[in-house]
XYZ file of C-alpha atoms in Angstrom:
239
model
C -35.327 1.555 52.594
C -36.243 -0.959 55.305
C -36.563 -4.702 54.432
C -37.779 -6.616 57.343
C -35.888 -9.605 58.350
C -38.562 -11.162 60.229
C -40.628 -12.017 57.418
C -42.094 -15.496 57.535
C -40.029 -18.439 55.597
C -40.170 -18.144 51.984
C -42.571 -20.374 50.129
C -42.255 -20.982 46.600
C -43.081 -23.103 43.568
C -41.563 -26.200 42.162
C -42.031 -25.066 38.545
C -40.406 -23.257 35.820
C -38.492 -25.572 33.785
C -35.710 -22.719 33.326
C -34.728 -22.905 36.793
C -31.494 -24.807 37.897
C -31.174 -27.851 40.239
C -33.054 -27.582 43.241
C -31.550 -25.716 46.024
C -30.246 -27.932 49.007
C -30.437 -24.909 51.432
C -33.402 -24.275 54.061
C -35.575 -21.501 53.211
C -34.654 -19.645 56.127
C -31.072 -19.729 54.863
C -31.886 -18.826 51.360
C -34.082 -15.978 52.537
C -31.226 -14.317 54.560
C -28.827 -14.613 51.373
C -31.752 -12.689 49.669
C -32.210 -9.944 52.245
C -28.530 -9.347 52.209
C -28.905 -8.373 48.554
C -30.766 -4.976 48.189
C -32.141 -6.079 44.835
C -33.292 -9.565 45.771
C -34.441 -8.211 49.265
C -36.713 -5.611 47.320
C -38.319 -8.455 45.249
C -38.952 -10.641 48.369
C -40.679 -7.751 50.273
C -42.926 -7.017 47.068
C -43.651 -10.702 46.859
C -44.829 -11.033 50.461
C -46.990 -8.080 50.087
C -48.383 -8.811 46.735
C -49.138 -12.616 47.557
C -50.016 -12.020 51.113
C -53.659 -13.103 50.723
C -52.575 -16.291 48.936
C -49.775 -17.232 51.537
C -52.137 -16.692 54.439
C -54.807 -18.916 52.877
C -57.417 -16.103 52.600
C -57.531 -16.522 48.793
C -56.910 -19.605 46.673
C -56.220 -17.620 43.592
C -52.927 -16.336 42.343
C -53.500 -12.531 41.490
C -51.942 -10.916 38.677
C -49.939 -8.786 41.029
C -48.902 -11.806 42.760
C -47.594 -13.433 39.529
C -45.846 -10.112 38.614
C -43.997 -10.420 41.928
C -43.025 -13.815 41.803
C -41.627 -13.319 38.265
C -39.629 -10.349 39.607
C -38.301 -12.570 42.528
C -37.564 -15.471 40.249
C -35.544 -13.244 38.108
C -33.932 -11.200 40.707
C -30.035 -10.713 40.411
C -27.449 -13.451 41.358
C -30.159 -16.295 41.041
C -30.737 -16.100 44.795
C -34.365 -15.420 44.054
C -34.673 -18.699 42.003
C -33.141 -20.450 44.828
C -36.301 -19.655 46.879
C -38.143 -21.515 44.166
C -36.604 -24.953 45.552
C -35.603 -24.552 48.982
C -36.128 -26.885 51.488
C -38.376 -26.296 54.535
C -36.874 -27.163 57.883
C -38.255 -30.323 59.411
C -41.536 -30.260 60.953
C -42.325 -26.540 59.407
C -45.814 -27.267 58.344
C -46.308 -23.520 57.828
C -43.663 -23.367 55.316
C -45.000 -26.545 53.478
C -48.433 -25.214 53.490
C -47.430 -21.909 51.950
C -45.301 -23.951 49.351
C -48.440 -25.666 48.292
C -50.547 -22.708 48.171
C -48.120 -20.764 45.966
C -48.172 -23.659 43.321
C -51.618 -22.034 41.649
C -49.289 -19.453 40.335
C -48.778 -22.032 37.251
C -48.803 -19.034 34.611
C -45.417 -18.021 35.777
C -43.962 -20.979 34.234
C -45.235 -19.403 30.874
C -43.308 -16.218 31.276
C -41.125 -15.257 28.387
C -38.361 -13.057 29.541
C -38.008 -11.584 25.954
C -41.813 -10.627 26.002
C -43.076 -7.032 26.288
C -44.400 -6.916 29.959
C -46.680 -4.412 31.767
C -44.947 -1.500 33.195
C -45.436 -2.492 36.852
C -43.813 -5.624 36.161
C -40.958 -3.961 34.177
C -40.253 -1.630 37.221
C -40.218 -4.676 39.737
C -37.851 -6.544 37.459
C -35.555 -3.455 37.512
C -35.900 -3.118 41.330
C -34.861 -6.766 41.534
C -31.538 -5.747 40.380
C -29.506 -3.575 42.672
C -27.606 -1.493 39.892
C -31.169 -0.884 38.283
C -32.661 0.043 41.552
C -30.035 2.730 42.153
C -30.396 4.106 38.420
C -34.138 4.093 38.968
C -33.900 6.055 42.050
C -31.302 8.678 40.256
C -33.797 8.939 37.556
C -36.664 9.883 39.955
C -34.083 12.306 41.912
C -33.178 14.055 38.753
C -36.322 14.020 36.747
C -38.756 15.607 39.098
C -39.307 18.386 36.627
C -39.935 15.866 33.711
C -42.318 13.860 36.032
C -44.365 17.082 36.472
C -44.250 17.501 32.660
C -42.299 20.641 32.822
C -38.927 20.154 31.250
C -36.151 17.417 30.820
C -32.784 18.920 32.126
C -29.307 17.787 31.225
C -29.107 15.957 34.487
C -32.342 14.270 33.932
C -31.276 13.196 30.515
C -27.953 11.870 31.736
C -30.013 9.705 34.401
C -32.161 8.244 31.421
C -28.809 7.257 29.700
C -27.422 5.377 32.847
C -30.937 3.689 33.268
C -31.021 2.573 29.685
C -27.613 1.389 29.532
C -28.680 -1.419 32.047
C -29.693 -4.840 30.673
C -32.197 -4.949 33.601
C -33.800 -1.857 32.487
C -34.726 -2.959 29.018
C -37.959 -3.671 29.569
C -38.814 -0.315 30.949
C -38.186 1.117 27.509
C -40.765 -1.130 25.914
C -43.314 -1.935 28.553
C -47.125 -1.288 28.202
C -48.918 0.910 30.695
C -52.135 -0.435 31.824
C -53.370 1.766 34.579
C -52.530 -0.757 37.330
C -49.134 0.957 38.051
C -48.509 2.934 41.340
C -46.935 5.720 39.196
C -48.359 7.839 36.479
C -47.192 5.600 33.790
C -48.846 7.067 30.896
C -48.149 10.844 31.745
C -44.246 10.028 32.348
C -44.138 8.139 29.107
C -45.531 10.935 27.262
C -43.611 13.660 28.910
C -40.373 11.797 28.166
C -41.169 11.207 24.571
C -41.809 15.005 24.038
C -39.643 16.774 26.344
C -36.300 14.637 26.507
C -36.847 12.718 22.864
C -38.717 15.562 21.094
C -41.405 13.180 19.878
C -44.940 14.257 19.130
C -47.499 13.323 21.485
C -49.437 11.178 18.972
C -46.403 8.657 18.672
C -47.311 5.201 19.749
C -46.474 4.769 23.397
C -44.869 1.482 22.772
C -42.182 3.149 20.661
C -40.326 4.754 23.735
C -37.364 2.178 22.958
C -36.727 4.117 19.514
C -36.622 7.504 21.563
C -33.167 6.810 23.109
C -31.810 7.610 19.579
C -32.934 11.337 20.186
C -31.890 11.670 23.698
C -28.424 13.495 23.076
C -29.739 16.846 21.858
C -31.331 17.366 25.361
C -28.017 17.503 27.086
C -24.390 16.363 26.830
C -24.119 12.993 28.171
C -20.996 13.033 30.881
C -19.498 9.673 30.190
C -17.447 10.018 33.337
C -20.301 10.689 35.358
C -22.065 7.622 33.961
C -19.124 5.361 34.740
C -18.519 6.751 38.266
C -22.108 6.298 39.206
C -22.118 2.736 37.954
C -18.787 2.126 39.600
C -20.295 3.347 42.731
C -23.376 1.223 42.888
C -21.421 -1.874 42.298
C -19.179 -1.182 44.906
C -22.024 -0.575 47.242
C -23.573 -3.821 46.333
C -20.225 -5.482 47.237
């Protein structure tokens, strides 16, 4: 995965009352801190792509994709993403100041309730903004190709689901709502997971996936040692 270190200085919003005291660091300094962290760097990369038209001045509106990208950056691990919201532009950096003003139109971000059910595209971005969750999601994708195709839920796939669902930053994936804007086959993967891994009927409400974890054990033995070693590995990697 490649995250460019040459992306333009971060711009953000002086908003969100839940945020800590303003950062005294310059935006370039905080940007480098974020890039050094895989999860935050992923969120930053997504933010620049989703909000490119707003940041460049081509649009004066904050799209839903831009809002979701900004939320995932704000809630990135280690609060580094939050520091971008209040970073200081270098003296005379008009480009940075202009972008900070443009992003202020994303006022709906301040209404984000972290305990609320969100769209699955946002749930995925929130997971990817956390290094452990990002690795666990990749682990799921690598071991559940048969499930994604609707064929079978193997024991290794079931184990990857267990690893993923143990992480706090993945909880919203379990309850999120598919709305058709995702870059993955959201409804199909959810339906296959419920039927093949959790042995639930297709007509079960899709939002009940969070309950399905109770039925994951019959699909295969959960190897606790494998789970612990995997989590230890990704934590050491993030250090």
